[in-house]
Amino acid sequence: MSTKPLSRRALLTSSALVAGGLLTGCGREFNKSETVRKILGSAEDANFAVHRALGDRMQLAREYDEADLSPEFQPNGTRDPATEEYNAHAANNFADWSLELTGLFERPQSFSMAAIRAMPQRTQITRHDCVEGWSAIGKWTGVPLKLLLDAAGLRQSARYLVFHCADRLSGVRYYESIDLLDAYHPQTIMAHMLNDENVPIKNGAPLRLRVERQLGYKHAKYVQQIEAVESLSGVYGGKGGYWEDVGNYAWYAGI
């Protein structure tokens, strides 16, 4: 993602694209055009700049009441990694699952699910907005990501967090990434419960990122590893996420 200053024309172009719905999942074939991808890239730059420049990024996303919960929290993306390793973890109720913190940390850590559940928890009822046009309200419980980062101690050179997941698409390990501003947001949690029960497999068991100020595809499921990096350019395809690498979605999906 570019961080160069944006011209007024780029900002106006991006606004028109958003209004026209070109950033939704309905335009995947259209988005394969190199010209359109370049225009969408400028739209992403504008969206990122506007969100960082206006308002308080620590402001909370709206939270709801239990009466507002959706009858079913619709799954998105992978419904089941179905690898031999994942199936073995599922059969053991994820008792041996661990979350590894690697990369630019002073004290790289490994957290068992028992350790994660024993840490201070946050519960929030929020709306999940999918890039494909649907929404659902769910009650999520998990450990604030900030607590994990504080335990491991981010190095000064760290700029992004990369979430490596258990599922694979087209043989490629799924991943996503966020910057540190979203990482330290109070509603950014590693969730292990949905609606007072363990997160179902279809929704990302046993551990799912919730980053409530971004669209749903940024909420990585089946998270096994959080890697702190200085740059995204050397990670997989270099665009910051599986869907970003294949050219379907923008890296920044702030709402």
mmCIF file of C-alpha atoms in Angstrom:
data_model
loop_
_atom_site.group_PDB
_atom_site.id
_atom_site.type_symbol
_atom_site.label_atom_id
_atom_site.label_comp_id
_atom_site.label_asym_id
_atom_site.label_seq_id
_atom_site.Cartn_x
_atom_site.Cartn_y
_atom_site.Cartn_z
ATOM 1 C CA MET A 1 0.000 0.000 0.000
ATOM 2 C CA SER A 2 1.324 3.415 -0.918
ATOM 3 C CA THR A 3 1.659 6.094 1.762
ATOM 4 C CA LYS A 4 2.448 8.995 -0.563
ATOM 5 C CA PRO A 5 0.369 12.194 -0.231
ATOM 6 C CA LEU A 6 -2.880 12.103 -2.170
ATOM 7 C CA SER A 7 -4.009 14.614 -4.711
ATOM 8 C CA ARG A 8 -7.499 16.087 -4.609
ATOM 9 C CA ARG A 9 -8.230 14.254 -7.886
ATOM 10 C CA ALA A 10 -7.294 10.894 -6.335
ATOM 11 C CA LEU A 11 -9.553 11.595 -3.378
ATOM 12 C CA LEU A 12 -12.497 12.505 -5.623
ATOM 13 C CA THR A 13 -11.893 9.468 -7.838
ATOM 14 C CA SER A 14 -11.900 7.149 -4.844
ATOM 15 C CA SER A 15 -15.133 8.653 -3.534
ATOM 16 C CA ALA A 16 -16.824 8.043 -6.864
ATOM 17 C CA LEU A 17 -15.643 4.438 -6.900
ATOM 18 C CA VAL A 18 -16.967 3.759 -3.438
ATOM 19 C CA ALA A 19 -20.298 5.313 -4.340
ATOM 20 C CA GLY A 20 -20.419 3.101 -7.425
ATOM 21 C CA GLY A 21 -19.854 -0.054 -5.436
ATOM 22 C CA LEU A 22 -16.623 -1.133 -7.154
ATOM 23 C CA LEU A 23 -15.096 -2.234 -3.860
ATOM 24 C CA THR A 24 -17.666 -4.947 -3.218
ATOM 25 C CA GLY A 25 -17.288 -8.656 -3.839
ATOM 26 C CA CYS A 26 -19.710 -8.402 -6.750
ATOM 27 C CA GLY A 27 -17.001 -6.958 -8.992
ATOM 28 C CA ARG A 28 -14.319 -9.655 -8.831
ATOM 29 C CA GLU A 29 -14.189 -10.311 -12.569
ATOM 30 C CA PHE A 30 -14.231 -6.588 -13.304
ATOM 31 C CA ASN A 31 -11.464 -6.045 -10.774
ATOM 32 C CA LYS A 32 -9.123 -8.293 -12.778
ATOM 33 C CA SER A 33 -8.587 -5.381 -15.179
ATOM 34 C CA GLU A 34 -5.141 -3.849 -14.600
ATOM 35 C CA THR A 35 -6.553 -0.352 -15.124
ATOM 36 C CA VAL A 36 -9.296 -0.919 -12.561
ATOM 37 C CA ARG A 37 -6.814 -2.363 -10.066
ATOM 38 C CA LYS A 38 -4.713 0.799 -10.345
ATOM 39 C CA ILE A 39 -7.777 2.971 -9.786
ATOM 40 C CA LEU A 40 -8.812 0.833 -6.819
ATOM 41 C CA GLY A 41 -5.306 1.220 -5.447
ATOM 42 C CA SER A 42 -5.710 4.995 -5.442
ATOM 43 C CA ALA A 43 -9.082 4.534 -3.751
ATOM 44 C CA GLU A 44 -7.421 2.470 -1.035
ATOM 45 C CA ASP A 45 -4.787 5.167 -0.516
ATOM 46 C CA ALA A 46 -7.542 7.770 -0.189
ATOM 47 C CA ASN A 47 -9.601 5.646 2.207
ATOM 48 C CA PHE A 48 -6.556 5.040 4.390
ATOM 49 C CA ALA A 49 -5.551 8.713 4.407
ATOM 50 C CA VAL A 50 -9.063 9.953 5.206
ATOM 51 C CA HIS A 51 -9.558 7.453 8.032
ATOM 52 C CA ARG A 52 -6.206 8.295 9.574
ATOM 53 C CA ALA A 53 -6.673 12.054 9.188
ATOM 54 C CA LEU A 54 -10.291 12.408 10.327
ATOM 55 C CA GLY A 55 -11.708 11.439 13.685
ATOM 56 C CA ASP A 56 -10.306 9.260 16.442
ATOM 57 C CA ARG A 57 -9.210 5.776 15.314
ATOM 58 C CA MET A 58 -9.454 4.693 18.950
ATOM 59 C CA GLN A 59 -13.174 5.504 18.877
ATOM 60 C CA LEU A 60 -15.234 2.395 19.501
ATOM 61 C CA ALA A 61 -17.334 0.743 16.856
ATOM 62 C CA ARG A 62 -20.998 0.633 17.815
ATOM 63 C CA GLU A 63 -21.901 -2.077 20.316
ATOM 64 C CA TYR A 64 -25.354 -3.663 20.499
ATOM 65 C CA ASP A 65 -27.614 -5.424 22.989
ATOM 66 C CA GLU A 66 -28.198 -9.173 23.192
ATOM 67 C CA ALA A 67 -31.683 -8.613 21.774
ATOM 68 C CA ASP A 68 -29.981 -7.493 18.552
ATOM 69 C CA LEU A 69 -28.051 -10.739 18.001
ATOM 70 C CA SER A 70 -28.515 -12.317 14.579
ATOM 71 C CA PRO A 71 -30.331 -15.698 14.625
ATOM 72 C CA GLU A 72 -27.242 -17.191 12.956
ATOM 73 C CA PHE A 73 -23.798 -15.719 12.451
ATOM 74 C CA GLN A 74 -23.186 -16.461 8.800
ATOM 75 C CA PRO A 75 -19.756 -17.935 7.991
ATOM 76 C CA ASN A 76 -17.549 -16.357 5.371
ATOM 77 C CA GLY A 77 -14.516 -17.663 3.514
ATOM 78 C CA THR A 78 -13.277 -21.095 4.598
ATOM 79 C CA ARG A 79 -15.857 -23.112 6.546
ATOM 80 C CA ASP A 80 -13.394 -25.819 7.648
ATOM 81 C CA PRO A 81 -9.633 -26.019 6.969
ATOM 82 C CA ALA A 82 -10.041 -29.842 6.892
ATOM 83 C CA THR A 83 -6.292 -30.513 6.944
ATOM 84 C CA GLU A 84 -4.959 -33.533 8.801
ATOM 85 C CA GLU A 85 -3.390 -31.289 11.443
ATOM 86 C CA TYR A 86 -6.509 -29.184 11.912
ATOM 87 C CA ASN A 87 -8.782 -32.228 12.075
ATOM 88 C CA ALA A 88 -6.599 -33.686 14.837
ATOM 89 C CA HIS A 89 -6.862 -30.448 16.824
ATOM 90 C CA ALA A 90 -10.646 -30.354 16.345
ATOM 91 C CA ALA A 91 -10.968 -33.967 17.519
ATOM 92 C CA ASN A 92 -9.123 -32.979 20.708
ATOM 93 C CA ASN A 93 -11.335 -29.909 21.205
ATOM 94 C CA PHE A 94 -8.301 -27.720 20.403
ATOM 95 C CA ALA A 95 -6.734 -28.505 23.779
ATOM 96 C CA ASP A 96 -3.244 -28.501 22.214
ATOM 97 C CA TRP A 97 -3.739 -25.448 19.980
ATOM 98 C CA SER A 98 -1.205 -22.682 20.552
ATOM 99 C CA LEU A 99 -0.810 -19.110 19.351
ATOM 100 C CA GLU A 100 2.767 -18.224 18.458
ATOM 101 C CA LEU A 101 4.037 -14.620 18.573
ATOM 102 C CA THR A 102 7.094 -14.393 16.344
ATOM 103 C CA GLY A 103 9.162 -11.846 14.459
ATOM 104 C CA LEU A 104 9.978 -8.425 15.870
ATOM 105 C CA PHE A 105 9.244 -9.130 19.532
ATOM 106 C CA GLU A 106 11.606 -8.751 22.457
ATOM 107 C CA ARG A 107 10.149 -11.876 24.053
ATOM 108 C CA PRO A 108 8.583 -14.228 21.462
ATOM 109 C CA GLN A 109 5.739 -16.111 23.114
ATOM 110 C CA SER A 110 3.609 -19.214 22.764
ATOM 111 C CA PHE A 111 0.136 -19.061 24.318
ATOM 112 C CA SER A 112 -1.967 -22.156 24.882
ATOM 113 C CA MET A 113 -5.730 -21.844 24.662
ATOM 114 C CA ALA A 114 -5.859 -22.355 28.439
ATOM 115 C CA ALA A 115 -3.472 -19.426 28.920
ATOM 116 C CA ILE A 116 -5.501 -17.222 26.564
ATOM 117 C CA ARG A 117 -8.736 -18.011 28.424
ATOM 118 C CA ALA A 118 -7.036 -17.256 31.759
ATOM 119 C CA MET A 119 -6.069 -13.724 30.702
ATOM 120 C CA PRO A 120 -8.357 -10.704 31.180
ATOM 121 C CA GLN A 121 -11.192 -10.917 28.662
ATOM 122 C CA ARG A 122 -13.319 -8.469 26.719
ATOM 123 C CA THR A 123 -16.873 -9.199 25.540
ATOM 124 C CA GLN A 124 -18.450 -7.062 22.816
ATOM 125 C CA ILE A 125 -21.575 -7.294 20.671
ATOM 126 C CA THR A 126 -20.718 -5.852 17.287
ATOM 127 C CA ARG A 127 -21.842 -5.915 13.675
ATOM 128 C CA HIS A 128 -19.776 -7.798 11.128
ATOM 129 C CA ASP A 129 -19.974 -6.109 7.722
ATOM 130 C CA CYS A 130 -18.929 -8.349 4.845
ATOM 131 C CA VAL A 131 -17.494 -6.913 1.632
ATOM 132 C CA GLU A 132 -19.966 -9.149 -0.232
ATOM 133 C CA GLY A 133 -22.898 -7.122 1.095
ATOM 134 C CA TRP A 134 -24.277 -8.919 4.173
ATOM 135 C CA SER A 135 -24.031 -8.141 7.899
ATOM 136 C CA ALA A 136 -24.482 -10.068 11.143
ATOM 137 C CA ILE A 137 -24.406 -9.119 14.816
ATOM 138 C CA GLY A 138 -22.551 -11.407 17.198
ATOM 139 C CA LYS A 139 -21.313 -11.478 20.781
ATOM 140 C CA TRP A 140 -17.555 -12.053 20.863
ATOM 141 C CA THR A 141 -15.346 -12.823 23.862
ATOM 142 C CA GLY A 142 -11.573 -12.938 23.793
ATOM 143 C CA VAL A 143 -8.320 -11.498 25.028
ATOM 144 C CA PRO A 144 -7.482 -7.948 23.922
ATOM 145 C CA LEU A 145 -4.666 -8.177 21.397
ATOM 146 C CA LYS A 146 -2.857 -5.396 23.271
ATOM 147 C CA LEU A 147 -2.286 -7.716 26.236
ATOM 148 C CA LEU A 148 -0.583 -10.325 24.060
ATOM 149 C CA LEU A 149 1.597 -7.689 22.415
ATOM 150 C CA ASP A 150 2.562 -6.220 25.776
ATOM 151 C CA ALA A 151 3.528 -9.667 27.058
ATOM 152 C CA ALA A 152 5.825 -10.245 24.085
ATOM 153 C CA GLY A 153 7.142 -6.675 23.831
ATOM 154 C CA LEU A 154 7.066 -5.227 20.320
ATOM 155 C CA ARG A 155 10.378 -3.938 19.021
ATOM 156 C CA GLN A 156 10.633 -0.327 17.849
ATOM 157 C CA SER A 157 11.060 -1.458 14.228
ATOM 158 C CA ALA A 158 7.719 -3.321 14.134
ATOM 159 C CA ARG A 159 5.079 -1.676 11.945
ATOM 160 C CA TYR A 160 2.572 -4.419 11.073
ATOM 161 C CA LEU A 161 1.157 -7.648 12.466
ATOM 162 C CA VAL A 162 0.693 -10.623 10.141
ATOM 163 C CA PHE A 163 -1.878 -13.285 11.121
ATOM 164 C CA HIS A 164 -0.984 -16.721 9.765
ATOM 165 C CA CYS A 165 -3.932 -19.117 9.638
ATOM 166 C CA ALA A 166 -4.552 -22.862 9.449
ATOM 167 C CA ASP A 167 -6.609 -22.808 6.261
ATOM 168 C CA ARG A 168 -5.249 -22.846 2.714
ATOM 169 C CA LEU A 169 -6.729 -21.568 -0.513
ATOM 170 C CA SER A 170 -5.337 -22.887 -3.800
ATOM 171 C CA GLY A 171 -2.480 -24.418 -1.806
ATOM 172 C CA VAL A 172 -1.490 -21.071 -0.243
ATOM 173 C CA ARG A 173 -1.647 -20.483 3.496
ATOM 174 C CA TYR A 174 -4.285 -17.890 4.330
ATOM 175 C CA TYR A 175 -3.098 -14.739 6.070
ATOM 176 C CA GLU A 176 -4.079 -11.166 6.855
ATOM 177 C CA SER A 177 -2.387 -8.140 8.389
ATOM 178 C CA ILE A 178 -3.122 -4.894 10.206
ATOM 179 C CA ASP A 179 -1.062 -1.931 11.359
ATOM 180 C CA LEU A 180 -0.319 -1.144 14.977
ATOM 181 C CA LEU A 181 -3.005 1.521 15.323
ATOM 182 C CA ASP A 182 -5.705 -1.078 14.698
ATOM 183 C CA ALA A 183 -3.764 -3.676 16.695
ATOM 184 C CA TYR A 184 -3.946 -1.554 19.849
ATOM 185 C CA HIS A 185 -7.601 -0.570 19.384
ATOM 186 C CA PRO A 186 -9.547 -1.611 22.522
ATOM 187 C CA GLN A 187 -12.028 -3.669 20.468
ATOM 188 C CA THR A 188 -9.330 -5.630 18.645
ATOM 189 C CA ILE A 189 -9.386 -9.029 20.321
ATOM 190 C CA MET A 190 -8.396 -12.637 19.716
ATOM 191 C CA ALA A 191 -11.843 -14.173 20.117
ATOM 192 C CA HIS A 192 -12.442 -17.740 21.271
ATOM 193 C CA MET A 193 -16.163 -17.448 22.068
ATOM 194 C CA LEU A 194 -19.157 -16.481 19.937
ATOM 195 C CA ASN A 195 -22.536 -15.971 21.598
ATOM 196 C CA ASP A 196 -21.256 -17.482 24.880
ATOM 197 C CA GLU A 197 -20.035 -20.713 23.261
ATOM 198 C CA ASN A 198 -16.716 -21.742 21.785
ATOM 199 C CA VAL A 199 -16.287 -20.259 18.318
ATOM 200 C CA PRO A 200 -17.660 -22.863 15.845
ATOM 201 C CA ILE A 201 -15.363 -24.311 13.212
ATOM 202 C CA LYS A 202 -17.275 -22.532 10.448
ATOM 203 C CA ASN A 203 -16.613 -19.194 12.175
ATOM 204 C CA GLY A 204 -12.900 -19.716 12.816
ATOM 205 C CA ALA A 205 -12.322 -22.083 15.780
ATOM 206 C CA PRO A 206 -10.541 -21.968 18.042
ATOM 207 C CA LEU A 207 -9.184 -18.445 17.638
ATOM 208 C CA ARG A 208 -10.296 -15.590 15.421
ATOM 209 C CA LEU A 209 -9.147 -12.007 15.079
ATOM 210 C CA ARG A 210 -11.830 -9.379 15.629
ATOM 211 C CA VAL A 211 -10.770 -5.962 14.336
ATOM 212 C CA GLU A 212 -14.072 -4.135 14.551
ATOM 213 C CA ARG A 213 -13.096 -0.978 12.666
ATOM 214 C CA GLN A 214 -12.490 -2.956 9.451
ATOM 215 C CA LEU A 215 -14.594 -5.050 7.056
ATOM 216 C CA GLY A 216 -15.069 -8.745 7.688
ATOM 217 C CA TYR A 217 -12.393 -10.204 5.435
ATOM 218 C CA LYS A 218 -9.742 -8.626 7.684
ATOM 219 C CA HIS A 219 -10.988 -10.746 10.630
ATOM 220 C CA ALA A 220 -8.613 -13.682 10.161
ATOM 221 C CA LYS A 221 -9.889 -17.104 11.254
ATOM 222 C CA TYR A 222 -8.064 -20.226 12.542
ATOM 223 C CA VAL A 223 -5.143 -18.041 13.721
ATOM 224 C CA GLN A 224 -1.988 -19.955 14.625
ATOM 225 C CA GLN A 225 0.721 -17.315 14.497
ATOM 226 C CA ILE A 226 1.070 -13.547 14.830
ATOM 227 C CA GLU A 227 4.244 -12.242 13.225
ATOM 228 C CA ALA A 228 5.476 -8.700 13.825
ATOM 229 C CA VAL A 229 7.198 -7.223 10.772
ATOM 230 C CA GLU A 230 8.609 -3.913 9.610
ATOM 231 C CA SER A 231 7.273 -4.255 6.055
ATOM 232 C CA LEU A 232 4.666 -6.368 4.268
ATOM 233 C CA SER A 233 6.628 -6.469 1.021
ATOM 234 C CA GLY A 234 8.419 -9.730 1.826
ATOM 235 C CA VAL A 235 5.395 -11.583 3.229
ATOM 236 C CA TYR A 236 3.818 -14.032 0.763
ATOM 237 C CA GLY A 237 2.671 -11.927 -2.217
ATOM 238 C CA GLY A 238 3.617 -8.657 -0.545
ATOM 239 C CA LYS A 239 0.177 -7.004 -0.497
ATOM 240 C CA GLY A 240 -0.717 -7.781 3.114
ATOM 241 C CA GLY A 241 -3.320 -10.549 2.756
ATOM 242 C CA TYR A 242 -4.400 -13.513 0.668
ATOM 243 C CA TRP A 243 -7.213 -11.668 -1.131
ATOM 244 C CA GLU A 244 -5.070 -8.574 -1.476
ATOM 245 C CA ASP A 245 -2.301 -10.623 -3.126
ATOM 246 C CA VAL A 246 -4.674 -12.069 -5.726
ATOM 247 C CA GLY A 247 -6.027 -8.606 -6.487
ATOM 248 C CA ASN A 248 -9.611 -8.901 -5.226
ATOM 249 C CA TYR A 249 -9.642 -6.592 -2.198
ATOM 250 C CA ALA A 250 -7.758 -3.605 -0.806
ATOM 251 C CA TRP A 251 -5.375 -3.973 2.136
ATOM 252 C CA TYR A 252 -7.108 -1.274 4.159
ATOM 253 C CA ALA A 253 -10.805 -1.879 4.772
ATOM 254 C CA GLY A 254 -11.584 0.679 7.461
ATOM 255 C CA ILE A 255 -15.193 1.482 8.335
#
